[in-house]
JSON list of C-alpha atoms and ligand atoms in Angstrom, two decimals:
[
{"chain": "F", "resi": 313, "resn": "MET", "atom": "CA", "xyz": [11.01, -12.95, 9.68]},
{"chain": "F", "resi": 314, "resn": "ASN", "atom": "CA", "xyz": [12.79, -10.92, 11.92]},
{"chain": "F", "resi": 315, "resn": "LYS", "atom": "CA", "xyz": [11.35, -9.84, 15.40]},
{"chain": "F", "resi": 316, "resn": "LEU", "atom": "CA", "xyz": [11.12, -5.58, 13.34]},
{"chain": "F", "resi": 317, "resn": "GLU", "atom": "CA", "xyz": [9.76, -7.54, 10.48]},
{"chain": "F", "resi": 318, "resn": "GLU", "atom": "CA", "xyz": [6.62, -8.89, 12.31]},
{"chain": "F", "resi": 319, "resn": "LEU", "atom": "CA", "xyz": [6.58, -6.31, 14.00]},
{"chain": "F", "resi": 320, "resn": "SER", "atom": "CA", "xyz": [6.19, -4.38, 11.04]},
{"chain": "F", "resi": 321, "resn": "LYS", "atom": "CA", "xyz": [3.69, -7.28, 9.55]},
{"chain": "F", "resi": 322, "resn": "GLU", "atom": "CA", "xyz": [1.96, -5.60, 13.18]},
{"chain": "F", "resi": 323, "resn": "VAL", "atom": "CA", "xyz": [1.83, -2.37, 12.67]},
{"chain": "F", "resi": 324, "resn": "SER", "atom": "CA", "xyz": [0.62, -3.31, 9.03]},
{"chain": "F", "resi": 325, "resn": "TYR", "atom": "CA", "xyz": [-2.39, -4.55, 9.89]},
{"chain": "F", "resi": 326, "resn": "ALA", "atom": "CA", "xyz": [-2.90, -2.20, 12.67]},
{"chain": "F", "resi": 327, "resn": "LEU", "atom": "CA", "xyz": [-3.09, 0.38, 10.67]},
{"chain": "F", "resi": 328, "resn": "ARG", "atom": "CA", "xyz": [-4.40, -0.62, 7.33]},
{"chain": "F", "resi": 329, "resn": "HIS", "atom": "CA", "xyz": [-6.83, -2.75, 8.14]},
{"chain": "F", "resi": 330, "resn": "ALA", "atom": "CA", "xyz": [-7.58, -3.18, 12.10]},
{"chain": "F", "resi": 331, "resn": "PRO", "atom": "CA", "xyz": [-7.47, 0.25, 13.85]},
{"chain": "F", "resi": 332, "resn": "TRP", "atom": "CA", "xyz": [-10.47, -0.39, 16.15]},
{"chain": "F", "resi": 333, "resn": "GLU", "atom": "CA", "xyz": [-9.09, -3.61, 17.21]},
{"chain": "F", "resi": 334, "resn": "TYR", "atom": "CA", "xyz": [-5.93, -1.43, 18.55]},
{"chain": "F", "resi": 335, "resn": "GLU", "atom": "CA", "xyz": [-8.37, 1.79, 19.59]},
{"chain": "F", "resi": 336, "resn": "LEU", "atom": "CA", "xyz": [-6.57, 3.69, 17.33]},
{"chain": "F", "resi": 337, "resn": "GLU", "atom": "CA", "xyz": [-7.96, 7.23, 16.91]},
{"chain": "F", "resi": 338, "resn": "MET", "atom": "CA", "xyz": [-7.19, 7.84, 13.06]},
{"chain": "F", "resi": 339, "resn": "ASP", "atom": "CA", "xyz": [-7.43, 11.45, 11.11]},
{"chain": "F", "resi": 340, "resn": "GLU", "atom": "CA", "xyz": [-8.61, 11.46, 7.96]},
{"chain": "F", "resi": 341, "resn": "GLU", "atom": "CA", "xyz": [-5.32, 11.14, 6.38]},
{"chain": "F", "resi": 342, "resn": "GLY", "atom": "CA", "xyz": [-4.51, 7.78, 8.41]},
{"chain": "F", "resi": 343, "resn": "TRP", "atom": "CA", "xyz": [-1.95, 8.99, 10.92]},
{"chain": "F", "resi": 344, "resn": "VAL", "atom": "CA", "xyz": [-2.70, 7.64, 14.45]},
{"chain": "F", "resi": 345, "resn": "PRO", "atom": "CA", "xyz": [-1.27, 8.73, 17.84]},
{"chain": "F", "resi": 346, "resn": "ILE", "atom": "CA", "xyz": [2.06, 7.22, 18.39]},
{"chain": "F", "resi": 347, "resn": "GLY", "atom": "CA", "xyz": [1.47, 6.77, 22.49]},
{"chain": "F", "resi": 348, "resn": "GLN", "atom": "CA", "xyz": [-1.79, 4.46, 21.35]},
{"chain": "F", "resi": 349, "resn": "LEU", "atom": "CA", "xyz": [-0.05, 2.96, 19.17]},
{"chain": "F", "resi": 350, "resn": "LEU", "atom": "CA", "xyz": [2.69, 2.14, 21.69]},
{"chain": "F", "resi": 351, "resn": "ASP", "atom": "CA", "xyz": [0.32, 1.35, 24.21]},
{"chain": "F", "resi": 352, "resn": "ALA", "atom": "CA", "xyz": [-2.21, -1.36, 22.19]},
{"chain": "F", "resi": 353, "resn": "LEU", "atom": "CA", "xyz": [1.00, -2.96, 21.25]},
{"chain": "F", "resi": 354, "resn": "HIS", "atom": "CA", "xyz": [2.35, -3.13, 25.10]},
{"chain": "F", "resi": 355, "resn": "ARG", "atom": "CA", "xyz": [-0.82, -5.04, 25.86]},
{"chain": "F", "resi": 356, "resn": "SER", "atom": "CA", "xyz": [0.95, -8.00, 24.21]},
{"chain": "F", "resi": 357, "resn": "GLU", "atom": "CA", "xyz": [3.69, -10.02, 25.85]},
{"chain": "F", "resi": 358, "resn": "LYS", "atom": "CA", "xyz": [5.67, -9.94, 22.69]},
{"chain": "F", "resi": 359, "resn": "TRP", "atom": "CA", "xyz": [5.81, -6.14, 22.34]},
{"chain": "F", "resi": 360, "resn": "LYS", "atom": "CA", "xyz": [5.40, -5.35, 26.53]},
{"chain": "F", "resi": 361, "resn": "ASN", "atom": "CA", "xyz": [9.11, -3.84, 25.75]},
{"chain": "F", "resi": 362, "resn": "ILE", "atom": "CA", "xyz": [8.67, -2.04, 22.03]},
{"chain": "F", "resi": 363, "resn": "SER", "atom": "CA", "xyz": [9.40, 2.31, 22.42]},
{"chain": "F", "resi": 364, "resn": "GLU", "atom": "CA", "xyz": [9.21, 4.11, 19.36]},
{"chain": "F", "resi": 365, "resn": "ILE", "atom": "CA", "xyz": [12.45, 3.75, 18.66]},
{"chain": "F", "resi": 366, "resn": "ASP", "atom": "CA", "xyz": [12.33, 0.55, 17.85]},
{"chain": "F", "resi": 367, "resn": "LEU", "atom": "CA", "xyz": [9.03, 1.62, 15.33]},
{"chain": "F", "resi": 368, "resn": "SER", "atom": "CA", "xyz": [11.82, 4.40, 13.62]},
{"chain": "F", "resi": 369, "resn": "GLU", "atom": "CA", "xyz": [14.28, 1.84, 13.79]},
{"chain": "F", "resi": 370, "resn": "MET", "atom": "CA", "xyz": [11.97, -0.83, 11.41]},
{"chain": "F", "resi": 371, "resn": "ILE", "atom": "CA", "xyz": [11.18, 1.84, 9.81]},
{"chain": "F", "resi": 372, "resn": "LYS", "atom": "CA", "xyz": [14.61, 2.79, 8.74]},
{"chain": "F", "resi": 373, "resn": "LYS", "atom": "CA", "xyz": [15.67, -0.86, 8.38]},
{"chain": "F", "resi": 374, "resn": "SER", "atom": "CA", "xyz": [12.79, -1.88, 6.28]},
{"chain": "F", "resi": 375, "resn": "GLU", "atom": "CA", "xyz": [12.91, -3.22, 2.54]},
{"chain": "F", "resi": 376, "resn": "LYS", "atom": "CA", "xyz": [10.24, -1.35, 1.32]},
{"chain": "F", "resi": 377, "resn": "LYS", "atom": "CA", "xyz": [8.92, 3.03, 2.72]},
{"chain": "F", "resi": 378, "resn": "ARG", "atom": "CA", "xyz": [5.87, 1.20, 4.38]},
{"chain": "F", "resi": 379, "resn": "HIS", "atom": "CA", "xyz": [5.08, 3.52, 6.93]},
{"chain": "F", "resi": 380, "resn": "GLU", "atom": "CA", "xyz": [6.46, 7.36, 8.12]},
{"chain": "F", "resi": 381, "resn": "ILE", "atom": "CA", "xyz": [6.68, 8.99, 11.46]},
{"chain": "F", "resi": 382, "resn": "LYS", "atom": "CA", "xyz": [6.08, 12.82, 11.63]},
{"chain": "F", "resi": 383, "resn": "ASP", "atom": "CA", "xyz": [5.54, 15.02, 14.98]},
{"chain": "F", "resi": 384, "resn": "GLY", "atom": "CA", "xyz": [4.41, 12.63, 17.13]},
{"chain": "F", "resi": 385, "resn": "LYS", "atom": "CA", "xyz": [2.31, 10.30, 14.49]},
{"chain": "F", "resi": 386, "resn": "ILE", "atom": "CA", "xyz": [2.61, 7.19, 12.45]},
{"chain": "F", "resi": 387, "resn": "ARG", "atom": "CA", "xyz": [0.50, 6.11, 9.62]},
{"chain": "F", "resi": 388, "resn": "ALA", "atom": "CA", "xyz": [0.57, 3.42, 7.07]},
{"chain": "F", "resi": 389, "resn": "PHE", "atom": "CA", "xyz": [1.79, 5.01, 2.96]},
{"chain": "F", "resi": 390, "resn": "TYR", "atom": "CA", "xyz": [-0.79, 2.34, 1.36]},
{"chain": "F", "resi": 391, "resn": "GLY", "atom": "CA", "xyz": [-2.39, -0.69, 1.11]},
{"chain": "F", "resi": 392, "resn": "HIS", "atom": "CA", "xyz": [-5.92, 0.69, 3.72]},
{"chain": "F", "resi": 393, "resn": "SER", "atom": "CA", "xyz": [-8.72, -1.67, 3.33]},
{"chain": "F", "resi": 394, "resn": "ILE", "atom": "CA", "xyz": [-10.69, 0.03, 6.35]},
{"chain": "F", "resi": 395, "resn": "PRO", "atom": "CA", "xyz": [-14.68, 1.73, 5.82]},
{"chain": "F", "resi": 396, "resn": "MET", "atom": "CA", "xyz": [-13.34, 5.12, 6.49]},
{"chain": "F", "resi": 397, "resn": "LYS", "atom": "CA", "xyz": [-11.57, 6.48, 2.88]},
{"chain": "F", "resi": 398, "resn": "ILE", "atom": "CA", "xyz": [-8.18, 7.80, 3.86]},
{"chain": "F", "resi": 399, "resn": "LEU", "atom": "CA", "xyz": [-7.37, 10.56, 1.74]},
{"chain": "F", "resi": 400, "resn": "LYS", "atom": "CA", "xyz": [-4.22, 10.67, -0.51]},
{"chain": "F", "resi": 401, "resn": "GLU", "atom": "CA", "xyz": [-2.64, 13.65, -2.15]},
{"chain": "F", "resi": 402, "resn": "GLU", "atom": "CA", "xyz": [-3.76, 13.49, -5.61]},
{"chain": "F", "resi": 403, "resn": "LYS", "atom": "CA", "xyz": [-0.63, 14.10, -8.36]},
{"chain": "F", "resi": 404, "resn": "MET", "atom": "CA", "xyz": [0.17, 13.38, -12.16]},
{"chain": "F", "resi": 405, "resn": "PRO", "atom": "CA", "xyz": [1.27, 10.40, -12.43]},
{"chain": "F", "resi": 406, "resn": "PRO", "atom": "CA", "xyz": [4.48, 8.99, -14.76]},
{"chain": "F", "resi": 407, "resn": "ASP", "atom": "CA", "xyz": [3.79, 8.29, -17.75]},
{"chain": "F", "resi": 408, "resn": "ILE", "atom": "CA", "xyz": [4.10, 4.35, -17.65]},
{"chain": "F", "resi": 409, "resn": "LEU", "atom": "CA", "xyz": [2.96, 2.40, -14.80]},
{"chain": "F", "resi": 410, "resn": "TYR", "atom": "CA", "xyz": [3.06, -1.34, -13.64]},
{"chain": "F", "resi": 411, "resn": "HIS", "atom": "CA", "xyz": [1.00, -3.89, -11.60]},
{"chain": "F", "resi": 412, "resn": "GLY", "atom": "CA", "xyz": [2.07, -7.03, -10.63]},
{"chain": "F", "resi": 413, "resn": "THR", "atom": "CA", "xyz": [-1.01, -10.17, -11.04]},
{"chain": "F", "resi": 414, "resn": "ALA", "atom": "CA", "xyz": [-2.22, -13.65, -11.10]},
{"chain": "F", "resi": 415, "resn": "ARG", "atom": "CA", "xyz": [-2.59, -15.58, -14.39]},
{"chain": "F", "resi": 416, "resn": "ARG", "atom": "CA", "xyz": [-5.47, -16.40, -13.27]},
{"chain": "F", "resi": 417, "resn": "PHE", "atom": "CA", "xyz": [-7.11, -12.89, -13.06]},
{"chain": "F", "resi": 418, "resn": "MET", "atom": "CA", "xyz": [-6.17, -11.65, -16.20]},
{"chain": "F", "resi": 419, "resn": "GLN", "atom": "CA", "xyz": [-8.98, -12.25, -18.33]},
{"chain": "F", "resi": 420, "resn": "SER", "atom": "CA", "xyz": [-11.52, -10.56, -15.29]},
{"chain": "F", "resi": 421, "resn": "ILE", "atom": "CA", "xyz": [-8.82, -7.83, -15.76]},
{"chain": "F", "resi": 422, "resn": "MET", "atom": "CA", "xyz": [-9.43, -7.54, -19.02]},
{"chain": "F", "resi": 423, "resn": "GLU", "atom": "CA", "xyz": [-13.18, -7.30, -19.02]},
{"chain": "F", "resi": 424, "resn": "SER", "atom": "CA", "xyz": [-13.75, -5.12, -15.80]},
{"chain": "F", "resi": 425, "resn": "GLY", "atom": "CA", "xyz": [-10.29, -3.57, -15.94]},
{"chain": "F", "resi": 426, "resn": "LEU", "atom": "CA", "xyz": [-8.12, -2.77, -12.40]},
{"chain": "F", "resi": 427, "resn": "LEU", "atom": "CA", "xyz": [-10.46, -2.93, -9.12]},
{"chain": "F", "resi": 428, "resn": "PRO", "atom": "CA", "xyz": [-9.19, -1.92, -5.35]},
{"chain": "F", "resi": 429, "resn": "GLN", "atom": "CA", "xyz": [-10.68, -4.86, -4.42]},
{"chain": "F", "resi": 430, "resn": "SER", "atom": "CA", "xyz": [-10.78, -5.02, -0.71]},
{"chain": "F", "resi": 431, "resn": "ARG", "atom": "CA", "xyz": [-8.21, -2.33, -0.16]},
{"chain": "F", "resi": 432, "resn": "GLN", "atom": "CA", "xyz": [-8.98, 1.34, -0.62]},
{"chain": "F", "resi": 433, "resn": "TYR", "atom": "CA", "xyz": [-7.37, 2.28, -4.18]},
{"chain": "F", "resi": 434, "resn": "VAL", "atom": "CA", "xyz": [-5.50, -0.08, -6.87]},
{"chain": "F", "resi": 435, "resn": "HIS", "atom": "CA", "xyz": [-1.63, -0.27, -6.15]},
{"chain": "F", "resi": 436, "resn": "LEU", "atom": "CA", "xyz": [0.66, 0.58, -8.80]},
{"chain": "F", "resi": 437, "resn": "SER", "atom": "CA", "xyz": [3.94, 0.16, -9.54]},
{"chain": "F", "resi": 438, "resn": "GLN", "atom": "CA", "xyz": [6.88, 2.75, -10.71]},
{"chain": "F", "resi": 439, "resn": "GLU", "atom": "CA", "xyz": [9.23, -0.12, -11.02]},
{"chain": "F", "resi": 440, "resn": "VAL", "atom": "CA", "xyz": [8.81, -3.05, -13.08]},
{"chain": "F", "resi": 441, "resn": "GLU", "atom": "CA", "xyz": [11.00, -5.22, -10.97]},
{"chain": "F", "resi": 442, "resn": "THR", "atom": "CA", "xyz": [8.67, -4.11, -7.87]},
{"chain": "F", "resi": 443, "resn": "ALA", "atom": "CA", "xyz": [5.92, -5.26, -10.03]},
{"chain": "F", "resi": 444, "resn": "GLU", "atom": "CA", "xyz": [7.12, -8.24, -11.03]},
{"chain": "F", "resi": 445, "resn": "ASN", "atom": "CA", "xyz": [7.98, -9.20, -6.85]},
{"chain": "F", "resi": 446, "resn": "VAL", "atom": "CA", "xyz": [3.60, -8.02, -6.11]},
{"chain": "F", "resi": 447, "resn": "GLY", "atom": "CA", "xyz": [2.44, -9.93, -8.49]},
{"chain": "F", "resi": 448, "resn": "LYS", "atom": "CA", "xyz": [4.89, -12.87, -7.20]},
{"chain": "F", "resi": 449, "resn": "ARG", "atom": "CA", "xyz": [2.75, -12.85, -3.96]},
{"chain": "F", "resi": 450, "resn": "HIS", "atom": "CA", "xyz": [-0.21, -14.23, -5.85]},
{"chain": "F", "resi": 451, "resn": "ASP", "atom": "CA", "xyz": [1.38, -16.42, -8.97]},
{"chain": "F", "resi": 452, "resn": "SER", "atom": "CA", "xyz": [4.61, -17.52, -9.22]},
{"chain": "F", "resi": 453, "resn": "LYS", "atom": "CA", "xyz": [4.73, -16.10, -12.66]},
{"chain": "F", "resi": 454, "resn": "PRO", "atom": "CA", "xyz": [3.26, -12.76, -12.91]},
{"chain": "F", "resi": 455, "resn": "CYS", "atom": "CA", "xyz": [1.82, -11.42, -15.42]},
{"chain": "F", "resi": 456, "resn": "ILE", "atom": "CA", "xyz": [3.69, -7.53, -15.44]},
{"chain": "F", "resi": 457, "resn": "LEU", "atom": "CA", "xyz": [0.58, -5.28, -16.84]},
{"chain": "F", "resi": 458, "resn": "ILE", "atom": "CA", "xyz": [1.70, -1.62, -18.81]},
{"chain": "F", "resi": 459, "resn": "ILE", "atom": "CA", "xyz": [-0.83, 1.22, -17.57]},
{"chain": "F", "resi": 460, "resn": "ASP", "atom": "CA", "xyz": [-0.83, 4.13, -19.88]},
{"chain": "F", "resi": 461, "resn": "ALA", "atom": "CA", "xyz": [-1.07, 6.41, -17.14]},
{"chain": "F", "resi": 462, "resn": "LYS", "atom": "CA", "xyz": [-0.71, 9.33, -18.30]},
{"chain": "F", "resi": 463, "resn": "ARG", "atom": "CA", "xyz": [-3.16, 9.24, -20.98]},
{"chain": "F", "resi": 464, "resn": "ALA", "atom": "CA", "xyz": [-5.43, 8.06, -17.80]},
{"chain": "F", "resi": 465, "resn": "TRP", "atom": "CA", "xyz": [-4.58, 11.09, -15.98]},
{"chain": "F", "resi": 466, "resn": "LYS", "atom": "CA", "xyz": [-5.31, 13.27, -19.14]},
{"chain": "F", "resi": 467, "resn": "GLU", "atom": "CA", "xyz": [-9.00, 11.49, -19.27]},
{"chain": "F", "resi": 468, "resn": "GLY", "atom": "CA", "xyz": [-9.48, 12.37, -15.56]},
{"chain": "F", "resi": 469, "resn": "ILE", "atom": "CA", "xyz": [-8.55, 9.10, -14.00]},
{"chain": "F", "resi": 470, "resn": "LYS", "atom": "CA", "xyz": [-6.86, 10.16, -10.72]},
{"chain": "F", "resi": 471, "resn": "PHE", "atom": "CA", "xyz": [-3.91, 9.07, -9.23]},
{"chain": "F", "resi": 472, "resn": "TYR", "atom": "CA", "xyz": [-2.16, 9.63, -5.66]},
{"chain": "F", "resi": 473, "resn": "LEU", "atom": "CA", "xyz": [1.18, 9.10, -4.26]},
{"chain": "F", "resi": 474, "resn": "GLY", "atom": "CA", "xyz": [1.82, 6.28, -1.89]},
{"chain": "F", "resi": 475, "resn": "ASN", "atom": "CA", "xyz": [5.42, 6.35, -1.67]},
{"chain": "F", "resi": 476, "resn": "GLU", "atom": "CA", "xyz": [7.85, 7.27, -4.24]},
{"chain": "F", "resi": 477, "resn": "LYS", "atom": "CA", "xyz": [7.79, 3.28, -5.65]},
{"chain": "F", "resi": 478, "resn": "VAL", "atom": "CA", "xyz": [4.17, 2.40, -4.93]},
{"chain": "F", "resi": 479, "resn": "TRP", "atom": "CA", "xyz": [1.07, 4.71, -7.12]},
{"chain": "F", "resi": 480, "resn": "LEU", "atom": "CA", "xyz": [-2.11, 4.44, -5.83]},
{"chain": "F", "resi": 481, "resn": "SER", "atom": "CA", "xyz": [-5.34, 5.39, -8.57]},
{"chain": "F", "resi": 482, "resn": "ASP", "atom": "CA", "xyz": [-9.21, 4.52, -8.48]},
{"chain": "F", "resi": 483, "resn": "ALA", "atom": "CA", "xyz": [-9.77, 1.72, -10.71]},
{"chain": "F", "resi": 484, "resn": "ILE", "atom": "CA", "xyz": [-8.67, 1.67, -14.19]},
{"chain": "F", "resi": 485, "resn": "PRO", "atom": "CA", "xyz": [-10.72, 0.91, -17.29]},
{"chain": "F", "resi": 486, "resn": "SER", "atom": "CA", "xyz": [-8.46, -1.92, -19.30]},
{"chain": "F", "resi": 487, "resn": "ARG", "atom": "CA", "xyz": [-8.56, 0.64, -22.19]},
{"chain": "F", "resi": 488, "resn": "TYR", "atom": "CA", "xyz": [-5.41, 1.82, -20.05]},
{"chain": "F", "resi": 489, "resn": "ILE", "atom": "CA", "xyz": [-4.14, -1.33, -19.62]},
{"chain": "F", "resi": 490, "resn": "LYS", "atom": "CA", "xyz": [-1.53, -3.73, -21.63]},
{"chain": "F", "resi": 491, "resn": "GLU", "atom": "CA", "xyz": [0.03, -7.43, -21.16]},
{"chain": "F", "resi": 492, "resn": "LEU", "atom": "CA", "xyz": [4.29, -7.05, -21.44]},
{"chain": "F", "resi": 493, "resn": "GLN", "atom": "CA", "xyz": [5.00, -9.43, -23.54]},
{"chain": "K", "resi": 208, "resn": "HQG", "atom": "C1", "xyz": [-6.37, -8.05, -8.97]},
{"chain": "K", "resi": 208, "resn": "HQG", "atom": "C2", "xyz": [1.87, -5.47, -0.97]},
{"chain": "K", "resi": 208, "resn": "HQG", "atom": "C3", "xyz": [-9.77, -9.91, -10.68]},
{"chain": "K", "resi": 208, "resn": "HQG", "atom": "C4", "xyz": [-4.93, -7.36, -8.21]},
{"chain": "K", "resi": 208, "resn": "HQG", "atom": "C5", "xyz": [2.29, -5.15, -2.51]},
{"chain": "K", "resi": 208, "resn": "HQG", "atom": "C6", "xyz": [-4.53, -7.81, -7.47]},
{"chain": "K", "resi": 208, "resn": "HQG", "atom": "C7", "xyz": [1.49, -3.70, -3.10]},
{"chain": "K", "resi": 208, "resn": "HQG", "atom": "C8", "xyz": [-8.24, -7.99, -9.51]},
{"chain": "K", "resi": 208, "resn": "HQG", "atom": "C9", "xyz": [-5.45, -8.10, -6.35]},
{"chain": "K", "resi": 208, "resn": "HQG", "atom": "C10", "xyz": [0.12, -3.70, -2.24]},
{"chain": "K", "resi": 208, "resn": "HQG", "atom": "C11", "xyz": [-8.88, -7.27, -10.60]},
{"chain": "K", "resi": 208, "resn": "HQG", "atom": "C12", "xyz": [-5.65, -7.59, -5.21]},
{"chain": "K", "resi": 208, "resn": "HQG", "atom": "C13", "xyz": [-1.01, -4.16, -3.04]},
{"chain": "K", "resi": 208, "resn": "HQG", "atom": "C14", "xyz": [-10.50, -7.54, -11.18]},
{"chain": "K", "resi": 208, "resn": "HQG", "atom": "C15", "xyz": [-7.45, -6.26, -9.10]},
{"chain": "K", "resi": 208, "resn": "HQG", "atom": "N1", "xyz": [-10.70, -8.87, -11.51]},
{"chain": "K", "resi": 208, "resn": "HQG", "atom": "N2", "xyz": [-8.37, -9.53, -10.40]},
{"chain": "K", "resi": 208, "resn": "HQG", "atom": "N3", "xyz": [-11.08, -6.82, -11.78]},
{"chain": "K", "resi": 208, "resn": "HQG", "atom": "N4", "xyz": [-8.58, -5.97, -10.48]},
{"chain": "K", "resi": 208, "resn": "HQG", "atom": "N5", "xyz": [-7.34, -7.29, -9.29]},
{"chain": "K", "resi": 208, "resn": "HQG", "atom": "O1", "xyz": [-2.76, -7.67, -2.32]},
{"chain": "K", "resi": 208, "resn": "HQG", "atom": "O2", "xyz": [-1.88, -4.69, -5.77]},
{"chain": "K", "resi": 208, "resn": "HQG", "atom": "O3", "xyz": [4.47, -5.69, 0.94]},
{"chain": "K", "resi": 208, "resn": "HQG", "atom": "O4", "xyz": [-5.03, -5.86, -2.35]},
{"chain": "K", "resi": 208, "resn": "HQG", "atom": "O5", "xyz": [-4.53, -7.65, -9.43]},
{"chain": "K", "resi": 208, "resn": "HQG", "atom": "O6", "xyz": [3.70, -4.12, -2.61]},
{"chain": "K", "resi": 208, "resn": "HQG", "atom": "O7", "xyz": [-1.18, -7.06, -5.38]},
{"chain": "K", "resi": 208, "resn": "HQG", "atom": "O8", "xyz": [1.92, -5.35, 2.02]},
{"chain": "K", "resi": 208, "resn": "HQG", "atom": "O9", "xyz": [-2.77, -5.58, -3.96]},
{"chain": "K", "resi": 208, "resn": "HQG", "atom": "O10", "xyz": [-3.63, -8.91, -7.66]},
{"chain": "K", "resi": 208, "resn": "HQG", "atom": "O11", "xyz": [2.15, -2.66, -3.04]},
{"chain": "K", "resi": 208, "resn": "HQG", "atom": "O12", "xyz": [3.38, -3.21, 1.67]},
{"chain": "K", "resi": 208, "resn": "HQG", "atom": "O13", "xyz": [-6.87, -8.28, -7.42]},
{"chain": "K", "resi": 208, "resn": "HQG", "atom": "O14", "xyz": [0.33, -4.53, -1.29]},
{"chain": "K", "resi": 208, "resn": "HQG", "atom": "O15", "xyz": [2.47, -4.62, -0.16]},
{"chain": "K", "resi": 208, "resn": "HQG", "atom": "O16", "xyz": [-4.18, -8.21, -4.47]},
{"chain": "K", "resi": 208, "resn": "HQG", "atom": "O17", "xyz": [-0.76, -5.53, -3.47]},
{"chain": "K", "resi": 208, "resn": "HQG", "atom": "P1", "xyz": [-3.75, -6.80, -3.06]},
{"chain": "K", "resi": 208, "resn": "HQG", "atom": "P2", "xyz": [-2.10, -5.75, -4.59]},
{"chain": "K", "resi": 208, "resn": "HQG", "atom": "P3", "xyz": [3.11, -4.92, 1.24]}
]
């Protein structure tokens, strides 16, 4: 892992899971002042020379759009597990979305639907390939689920924008889920 990837991991941890460890004041959309994040990072030897330019570089060079910077603030697009629910923009989803998961979770998913588990929202992918990569984090031969997003949305399930490839939703009942064969 290169230094910018390591930085991205630490920033994700701070913004998604542990803002209090870094003394960050987070607003309801997940934004924190960049100065606060930099102050916290500067306290560790490893990040003592990090600047806002490095954070911008980290975002630009990342293979995934995980963070955004705007008006002196930074936030994570998705992934949150903190108790305070981060408000996301509700949006009409594409007709179909995908979710990559482990074989060992399938029985439970087909019984109870997709649940956010430790995160605030269920994470869905716009492309099969992304879902495959997400699933590989849990299982070397992941299962790909096809979500009938448009029907779920029409029937009242809410969807939210993560980034341009990651969609978020509340729990998805199993009647909207099929396994890609
Ligand atoms: C599973 C990464 C049993 C679910 C990725 C998943 C993503 C169930 C696991 C983002 C279940 C949770 C999120 C049920 C869901 N019974 N298992 N009823 N419902 N599950 O890591 O979606 O690289 O919290 O299938 O790329 O894998 O960090 O969620 O396998 O976009 O930026 O419970 O994190 O992004 O696992 O990944 P996770 P995820 P980054």
